[in-house]
Tab-separated table of C-alpha atoms and ligand atoms in Angstrom:
chain	number	residue	atom	x	y	z
A	1	MET	CA	2.504	-27.028	5.600
A	2	ASP	CA	6.264	-26.686	5.915
A	3	ILE	CA	6.624	-22.916	5.660
A	4	LYS	CA	10.096	-21.400	5.868
A	5	LEU	CA	10.701	-17.680	6.366
A	6	ARG	CA	13.864	-15.959	5.206
A	7	GLU	CA	15.082	-12.445	4.507
A	8	GLY	CA	14.079	-11.070	1.113
A	9	ARG	CA	16.724	-10.325	-1.546
A	10	PRO	CA	16.699	-8.080	-4.636
A	11	ASP	CA	16.482	-11.154	-6.906
A	12	ASP	CA	13.107	-12.071	-5.284
A	13	ALA	CA	11.462	-9.083	-6.998
A	14	GLN	CA	9.950	-11.030	-9.913
A	15	ALA	CA	8.409	-13.832	-7.831
A	16	CYS	CA	7.267	-11.596	-4.954
A	17	GLY	CA	6.049	-8.822	-7.270
A	18	ARG	CA	3.893	-11.250	-9.237
A	19	ILE	CA	2.278	-12.541	-6.029
A	20	VAL	CA	1.665	-8.958	-4.840
A	21	TYR	CA	-0.193	-8.224	-8.083
A	22	GLU	CA	-2.199	-11.462	-8.036
A	23	ALA	CA	-3.096	-11.314	-4.322
A	24	PHE	CA	-4.367	-7.729	-4.469
A	25	LYS	CA	-6.174	-8.319	-7.779
A	26	ALA	CA	-7.931	-11.447	-6.474
A	27	ILE	CA	-9.315	-9.719	-3.373
A	28	ALA	CA	-10.208	-6.529	-5.286
A	29	ASP	CA	-12.034	-8.482	-8.023
A	30	GLU	CA	-13.970	-10.384	-5.370
A	31	HIS	CA	-15.310	-7.087	-3.995
A	32	ASN	CA	-15.567	-5.199	-7.286
A	33	PHE	CA	-12.843	-2.657	-6.424
A	34	PRO	CA	-9.928	-1.603	-8.680
A	35	PRO	CA	-6.682	-3.493	-7.883
A	36	ASP	CA	-3.967	-1.738	-5.817
A	37	PHE	CA	-1.430	-2.414	-8.596
A	38	PRO	CA	-2.534	-2.021	-12.256
A	39	ASN	CA	-0.296	-4.790	-13.661
A	40	PRO	CA	2.532	-7.169	-12.612
A	41	GLU	CA	5.202	-4.862	-14.105
A	42	ASN	CA	4.124	-2.129	-11.679
A	43	SER	CA	4.143	-4.375	-8.592
A	44	ILE	CA	7.522	-5.859	-9.626
A	45	ALA	CA	8.962	-2.323	-9.935
A	46	VAL	CA	7.664	-1.388	-6.451
A	47	LEU	CA	9.047	-4.641	-4.984
A	48	SER	CA	12.414	-4.035	-6.697
A	49	PHE	CA	12.600	-0.685	-4.874
A	50	LEU	CA	11.588	-2.197	-1.510
A	51	LEU	CA	13.888	-5.248	-1.770
A	52	ALA	CA	16.896	-3.074	-2.656
A	53	ASN	CA	16.188	-0.417	0.007
A	54	PRO	CA	18.209	-0.874	3.233
A	55	GLY	CA	15.511	1.088	5.085
A	56	PHE	CA	13.104	-1.850	4.800
A	57	HIS	CA	13.212	-5.225	6.559
A	58	LYS	CA	11.992	-7.858	4.109
A	59	VAL	CA	10.487	-11.256	4.918
A	60	VAL	CA	9.813	-13.926	2.288
A	61	ALA	CA	7.780	-17.116	2.888
A	62	GLU	CA	8.674	-20.312	1.036
A	63	LEU	CA	6.678	-23.532	0.715
A	64	ASP	CA	8.712	-26.488	-0.589
A	65	GLY	CA	11.348	-24.040	-1.817
A	66	ARG	CA	8.827	-21.942	-3.763
A	67	ILE	CA	8.076	-18.314	-2.806
A	68	VAL	CA	4.456	-18.010	-1.612
A	69	GLY	CA	4.403	-14.626	0.095
A	70	SER	CA	6.257	-11.601	1.412
A	71	ASN	CA	6.014	-8.815	3.936
A	72	PHE	CA	7.850	-5.512	4.411
A	73	LEU	CA	8.665	-3.442	7.461
A	74	ASP	CA	9.450	0.224	6.838
A	75	GLU	CA	12.268	1.053	9.267
A	76	ARG	CA	13.193	4.449	7.839
A	77	ASN	CA	11.518	6.388	10.673
A	78	PRO	CA	11.146	6.077	14.470
A	79	ILE	CA	7.627	4.616	14.018
A	80	ALA	CA	7.620	1.481	11.834
A	81	GLY	CA	5.120	0.661	9.077
A	82	ILE	CA	4.086	-2.770	7.797
A	83	GLY	CA	3.237	-3.626	4.201
A	84	PRO	CA	2.628	-4.563	1.570
A	85	ILE	CA	1.935	-8.075	2.874
A	86	THR	CA	0.689	-10.659	0.416
A	87	VAL	CA	0.241	-14.417	0.172
A	88	ASP	CA	-0.198	-16.405	-3.056
A	89	PRO	CA	-4.016	-16.696	-3.503
A	90	ALA	CA	-3.615	-20.496	-3.961
A	91	VAL	CA	-2.387	-20.897	-0.364
A	92	GLN	CA	-4.156	-18.080	1.474
A	93	ASN	CA	-6.004	-18.779	4.735
A	94	HIS	CA	-3.358	-21.322	5.842
A	95	ALA	CA	-1.633	-19.134	8.452
A	96	ILE	CA	1.166	-17.931	6.135
A	97	GLY	CA	-0.010	-14.321	6.529
A	98	ARG	CA	-0.005	-14.754	10.304
A	99	ARG	CA	3.608	-16.029	10.193
A	100	LEU	CA	4.697	-13.111	7.982
A	101	MET	CA	3.029	-10.605	10.314
A	102	GLN	CA	4.538	-12.210	13.407
A	103	ALA	CA	8.013	-12.097	11.836
A	104	ALA	CA	7.681	-8.346	11.234
A	105	MET	CA	6.363	-7.742	14.733
A	106	GLU	CA	9.136	-9.825	16.336
A	107	ARG	CA	11.635	-7.666	14.485
A	108	THR	CA	10.068	-4.478	15.922
A	109	ALA	CA	10.112	-6.006	19.417
A	110	THR	CA	13.823	-6.869	19.239
A	111	ARG	CA	14.577	-3.322	18.060
A	112	ASN	CA	12.385	-1.675	20.739
A	113	VAL	CA	10.307	0.164	18.131
A	114	PRO	CA	7.771	2.228	20.124
A	115	GLY	CA	4.911	1.936	17.634
A	116	VAL	CA	3.917	0.040	14.485
A	117	ARG	CA	1.301	1.091	11.951
A	118	LEU	CA	-0.333	-0.153	8.777
A	119	VAL	CA	-3.136	0.808	6.404
A	120	GLN	CA	-5.694	-1.931	5.860
A	121	SER	CA	-8.088	-2.369	2.915
A	122	ALA	CA	-11.358	-1.875	4.777
A	123	TYR	CA	-13.323	-4.264	2.543
A	124	HIS	CA	-10.992	-7.181	3.344
A	125	CYS	CA	-12.478	-9.051	6.335
A	126	ARG	CA	-9.562	-11.504	6.560
A	127	SER	CA	-6.787	-8.938	6.956
A	128	LEU	CA	-8.927	-6.925	9.416
A	129	SER	CA	-9.464	-10.087	11.504
A	130	LEU	CA	-5.800	-11.088	11.360
A	131	TYR	CA	-4.410	-7.672	12.307
A	132	THR	CA	-6.959	-7.182	15.102
A	133	LYS	CA	-6.104	-10.613	16.574
A	134	LEU	CA	-2.420	-9.688	16.435
A	135	GLY	CA	-3.061	-6.610	18.596
A	136	PHE	CA	-3.634	-3.796	16.085
A	137	ASP	CA	-6.269	-1.180	16.992
A	138	SER	CA	-8.358	0.532	14.296
A	139	ARG	CA	-7.539	4.249	14.608
A	140	GLU	CA	-8.856	6.137	11.603
A	141	PRO	CA	-11.258	5.451	8.752
A	142	LEU	CA	-9.602	6.553	5.495
A	143	SER	CA	-10.781	7.318	1.943
A	144	VAL	CA	-8.652	6.948	-1.197
A	145	PHE	CA	-9.239	9.758	-3.725
A	146	GLN	CA	-8.456	9.816	-7.442
A	147	GLY	CA	-9.227	12.171	-10.349
A	148	ALA	CA	-7.815	14.780	-12.702
A	149	ALA	CA	-5.123	17.158	-11.424
A	150	LEU	CA	-6.776	20.248	-9.888
A	151	ASN	CA	-4.215	22.841	-11.025
A	152	LEU	CA	-5.250	25.328	-8.390
A	153	SER	CA	-3.556	27.405	-5.743
A	154	ILE	CA	-4.685	28.505	-2.288
A	155	PRO	CA	-4.293	32.258	-1.578
A	156	GLY	CA	-1.235	32.945	0.579
A	157	CYS	CA	0.280	29.474	0.009
A	158	VAL	CA	3.352	28.982	-2.210
A	159	VAL	CA	4.117	25.388	-3.251
A	160	ARG	CA	7.600	24.452	-4.490
A	161	PRO	CA	9.710	21.276	-4.835
A	162	ALA	CA	11.360	20.185	-1.573
A	163	SER	CA	15.139	20.036	-1.242
A	164	GLU	CA	17.651	18.530	1.191
A	165	GLY	CA	17.821	21.874	3.037
A	166	ASP	CA	14.085	21.640	3.910
A	167	LEU	CA	14.372	18.296	5.719
A	168	ASP	CA	14.966	19.691	9.227
A	169	GLU	CA	12.000	22.055	9.021
A	170	CYS	CA	9.788	19.256	7.632
A	171	SER	CA	10.920	16.991	10.492
A	172	ARG	CA	10.046	19.628	13.073
A	173	LEU	CA	6.605	20.074	11.530
A	174	CYS	CA	6.001	16.313	11.495
A	175	ILE	CA	7.048	16.057	15.155
A	176	ARG	CA	4.668	18.898	16.037
A	177	VAL	CA	1.752	17.194	14.303
A	178	HIS	CA	2.498	13.485	14.854
A	179	GLY	CA	4.981	13.367	17.727
A	180	HIS	CA	7.650	11.688	15.569
A	181	ASP	CA	9.524	12.442	12.357
A	182	ARG	CA	9.471	10.763	8.931
A	183	THR	CA	12.764	12.149	7.662
A	184	GLY	CA	14.032	8.826	6.256
A	185	GLU	CA	11.000	8.614	4.047
A	186	MET	CA	11.258	12.250	2.938
A	187	ARG	CA	14.908	11.749	2.010
A	188	ASP	CA	13.915	8.864	-0.315
A	189	ALA	CA	11.272	11.096	-1.930
A	190	LEU	CA	13.761	13.880	-2.833
A	191	ARG	CA	15.663	11.913	-5.462
A	192	PRO	CA	12.751	11.142	-7.823
A	193	ASN	CA	11.585	14.725	-7.155
A	194	TYR	CA	8.207	13.721	-5.692
A	195	ALA	CA	8.468	15.815	-2.529
A	196	ALA	CA	7.094	19.341	-2.192
A	197	VAL	CA	6.703	21.954	0.524
A	198	VAL	CA	4.191	24.746	1.020
A	199	GLU	CA	5.230	28.093	2.474
A	200	ARG	CA	3.169	30.840	4.025
A	201	ALA	CA	4.941	34.144	4.775
A	202	GLY	CA	8.281	32.459	3.953
A	203	ARG	CA	7.815	29.667	6.511
A	204	ILE	CA	7.248	25.969	5.720
A	205	THR	CA	3.724	25.164	6.908
A	206	GLY	CA	3.257	21.848	5.104
A	207	TYR	CA	5.053	19.198	3.084
A	208	THR	CA	4.381	16.044	1.109
A	209	SER	CA	6.625	13.141	0.155
A	210	ALA	CA	4.103	12.724	-2.726
A	211	ILE	CA	0.369	13.267	-3.148
A	212	ALA	CA	0.072	9.585	-3.942
A	213	PHE	CA	-0.733	6.144	-2.495
A	214	PHE	CA	2.846	5.723	-1.267
A	215	GLY	CA	3.269	9.332	-0.072
A	216	HIS	CA	2.418	11.043	3.220
A	217	THR	CA	1.605	14.714	3.813
A	218	VAL	CA	1.682	16.952	6.888
A	219	GLY	CA	0.338	20.482	7.325
A	220	GLU	CA	-0.391	23.003	10.029
A	221	THR	CA	-3.884	23.444	8.573
A	222	ASN	CA	-6.153	21.975	5.898
A	223	ASP	CA	-5.263	24.928	3.640
A	224	ASP	CA	-1.644	23.702	3.532
A	225	ILE	CA	-2.809	20.226	2.490
A	226	LYS	CA	-5.222	21.692	-0.083
A	227	ALA	CA	-2.391	23.768	-1.592
A	228	LEU	CA	-0.236	20.636	-1.983
A	229	ILE	CA	-3.113	18.610	-3.487
A	230	GLY	CA	-4.012	21.554	-5.769
A	231	ALA	CA	-0.433	21.741	-7.103
A	232	ALA	CA	0.060	17.979	-7.691
A	233	GLU	CA	0.442	17.039	-11.365
A	234	SER	CA	-1.217	13.664	-10.765
A	235	PHE	CA	-2.140	11.357	-7.898
A	236	GLY	CA	0.149	8.332	-8.098
A	237	GLY	CA	-1.096	4.757	-7.735
A	238	PRO	CA	-4.757	4.194	-6.841
A	239	GLY	CA	-4.813	7.699	-5.329
A	240	PHE	CA	-4.032	9.722	-2.208
A	241	ILE	CA	-5.489	8.893	1.189
A	242	VAL	CA	-7.603	11.268	3.301
A	243	PRO	CA	-8.685	10.698	6.921
A	244	THR	CA	-12.456	10.329	6.498
A	245	ARG	CA	-13.192	12.203	9.750
A	246	ASN	CA	-11.591	15.332	8.236
A	247	SER	CA	-14.966	16.432	6.835
A	248	ASP	CA	-13.742	19.829	5.603
A	249	LEU	CA	-10.990	18.249	3.487
A	250	MET	CA	-13.266	15.402	2.337
A	251	ARG	CA	-15.921	17.908	1.138
A	252	TRP	CA	-13.265	20.076	-0.544
A	253	CYS	CA	-11.937	17.071	-2.496
A	254	LEU	CA	-15.461	15.995	-3.456
A	255	ASN	CA	-16.492	19.530	-4.455
A	256	HIS	CA	-13.443	19.653	-6.756
A	257	GLY	CA	-14.626	16.587	-8.650
A	258	LEU	CA	-12.363	13.966	-7.072
A	259	ARG	CA	-13.863	10.500	-6.587
A	260	ILE	CA	-13.590	8.112	-3.659
A	261	ILE	CA	-12.034	4.870	-4.895
A	262	GLN	CA	-12.014	2.715	-1.774
A	263	PRO	CA	-12.188	2.804	2.023
A	264	MET	CA	-9.189	1.908	4.173
A	265	THR	CA	-8.364	1.893	7.886
A	266	LEU	CA	-5.284	3.102	9.772
A	267	MET	CA	-4.352	0.461	12.359
A	268	THR	CA	-1.700	0.811	15.056
A	269	VAL	CA	-0.069	-1.117	17.855
A	270	GLY	CA	2.035	0.528	20.577
A	271	LEU	CA	2.633	4.267	20.794
A	272	TYR	CA	0.049	6.406	19.004
A	273	ASN	CA	-0.363	10.184	19.275
A	274	GLU	CA	-3.603	11.773	18.133
A	275	PRO	CA	-2.309	14.106	15.360
A	276	ALA	CA	-2.320	17.829	16.215
A	277	GLY	CA	-2.703	19.268	12.719
A	278	ALA	CA	-3.649	18.230	9.196
A	279	TRP	CA	-2.265	15.057	7.599
A	280	LEU	CA	-2.607	12.455	4.875
A	281	PRO	CA	-1.200	8.962	5.519
A	282	SER	CA	0.660	6.866	2.969
A	283	VAL	CA	-0.487	3.314	2.295
A	284	ILE	CA	2.305	2.156	4.641
A	285	TYR	CA	1.039	4.470	7.464
B	301	COA	C1	-4.137	-10.604	4.033
B	301	COA	C2	-3.281	-11.850	3.788
B	301	COA	C3	-1.831	-11.457	3.736
B	301	COA	C4	-3.495	-12.812	4.974
B	301	COA	O1	-2.747	-13.985	4.770
B	301	COA	P1	-3.411	-15.455	4.937
B	301	COA	O2	-2.328	-16.444	4.911
B	301	COA	O3	-4.505	-15.581	3.924
B	301	COA	O4	-4.107	-15.329	6.389
B	301	COA	P2	-3.942	-16.290	7.642
B	301	COA	O5	-4.488	-17.629	7.303
B	301	COA	O6	-2.573	-16.243	8.195
B	301	COA	O7	-4.846	-15.520	8.743
B	301	COA	C5	-6.189	-15.247	8.555
B	301	COA	C6	-6.815	-15.169	9.931
B	301	COA	O8	-8.046	-14.454	9.837
B	301	COA	C7	-9.118	-15.304	10.208
B	301	COA	N1	-10.238	-14.922	9.376
B	301	COA	C8	-10.288	-14.903	8.002
B	301	COA	N2	-11.471	-14.394	7.625
B	301	COA	C9	-12.139	-14.052	8.749
B	301	COA	C10	-13.425	-13.466	9.015
B	301	COA	N3	-14.210	-13.089	8.016
B	301	COA	N4	-13.789	-13.250	10.293
B	301	COA	C11	-12.971	-13.650	11.321
B	301	COA	N5	-11.767	-14.195	11.136
B	301	COA	C12	-11.362	-14.399	9.862
B	301	COA	C13	-8.596	-16.701	10.004
B	301	COA	O9	-9.320	-17.615	10.769
B	301	COA	C14	-7.149	-16.526	10.471
B	301	COA	O10	-7.122	-16.443	11.885
B	301	COA	P3	-6.019	-17.205	12.771
B	301	COA	O11	-4.672	-16.662	12.348
B	301	COA	O12	-6.326	-16.853	14.169
B	301	COA	O13	-6.172	-18.640	12.453
B	301	COA	C15	-3.672	-12.561	2.477
B	301	COA	O14	-5.003	-13.007	2.573
B	301	COA	C16	-3.520	-11.717	1.227
B	301	COA	O15	-2.490	-11.729	0.586
B	301	COA	N6	-4.592	-10.983	0.826
B	301	COA	C17	-4.562	-10.135	-0.362
B	301	COA	C18	-3.654	-8.937	-0.219
B	301	COA	C19	-4.032	-8.088	0.971
B	301	COA	O16	-5.188	-7.757	1.183
B	301	COA	N7	-3.026	-7.701	1.771
B	301	COA	C20	-3.227	-6.911	2.962
B	301	COA	C21	-3.517	-5.488	2.657
B	301	COA	S1	-4.158	-4.673	4.069
């Protein structure tokens, strides 16, 4: 197969977005799970955002001049995140995914990125095998939750929309919990008004870029995370992602009627700090 890789462009959104929808739907149908993207319009909209965003490195694979796959590297923060990666179901299992992953990892090597992360669909044996062979370690079992908005508050916690002026405090909190900041990502979440912070005694003790598949959340304690989940109007995409080993938060979500949609796994290569606080990953990491 004569596969060529090139940098992705905004006008690739239709072709790449369609493959993203079809690739995730095919694997989800095979295992009787809901697809990651509900329809091609949704995946094309997400790809339009990624392809136009200078914070992402984009790789497109072509076979005989036809787009057959794509991969994205989130470079908005000191730690990089990979995904979504997809290959046209008609040509999967022919090493195109491996090439797309290697291209992203070569990019991180040339830029001396200290650590790379991704969130893997735990039911997908092929991606687990590929990422493990490429050096990724499985770090955390994850559970995706979905359900009706909870409309509840946690005593002592005040949740409000985040603003530009909160970014430094959010960065400091993220560094305390994760050892690195995610300010680039938070900045992107301010404009559509997805981001929120939680305050206790007038101090920011937690924040979220969105309680959603593509959002991450950090808190000093589980109560901060619960306050942000309780205030969310909806849970975007397939749902928000909870570290399965956080039994207190898992039980709280379950006791409030939320349902587990699918299992996932946080995988990392390079620098990884065991988080010192409460957190929810995004589907990128
Ligand atoms: C995941 C995906 C991008 C991989 O791309 P691909 O072109 O199909 O995969 P490749 O052929 O490059 O690599 C698959 C590797 O896994 C190996 N493999 C596949 N199934 C395996 C299994 N059950 N056990 C062990 N190894 C397995 C293959 O032998 C190959 O190994 P190699 O690179 O050493 O030869 C593609 O399958 C896809 O788009 N899937 C749907 C969307 C998706 O799940 N994306 C990832 C979200 S986490």
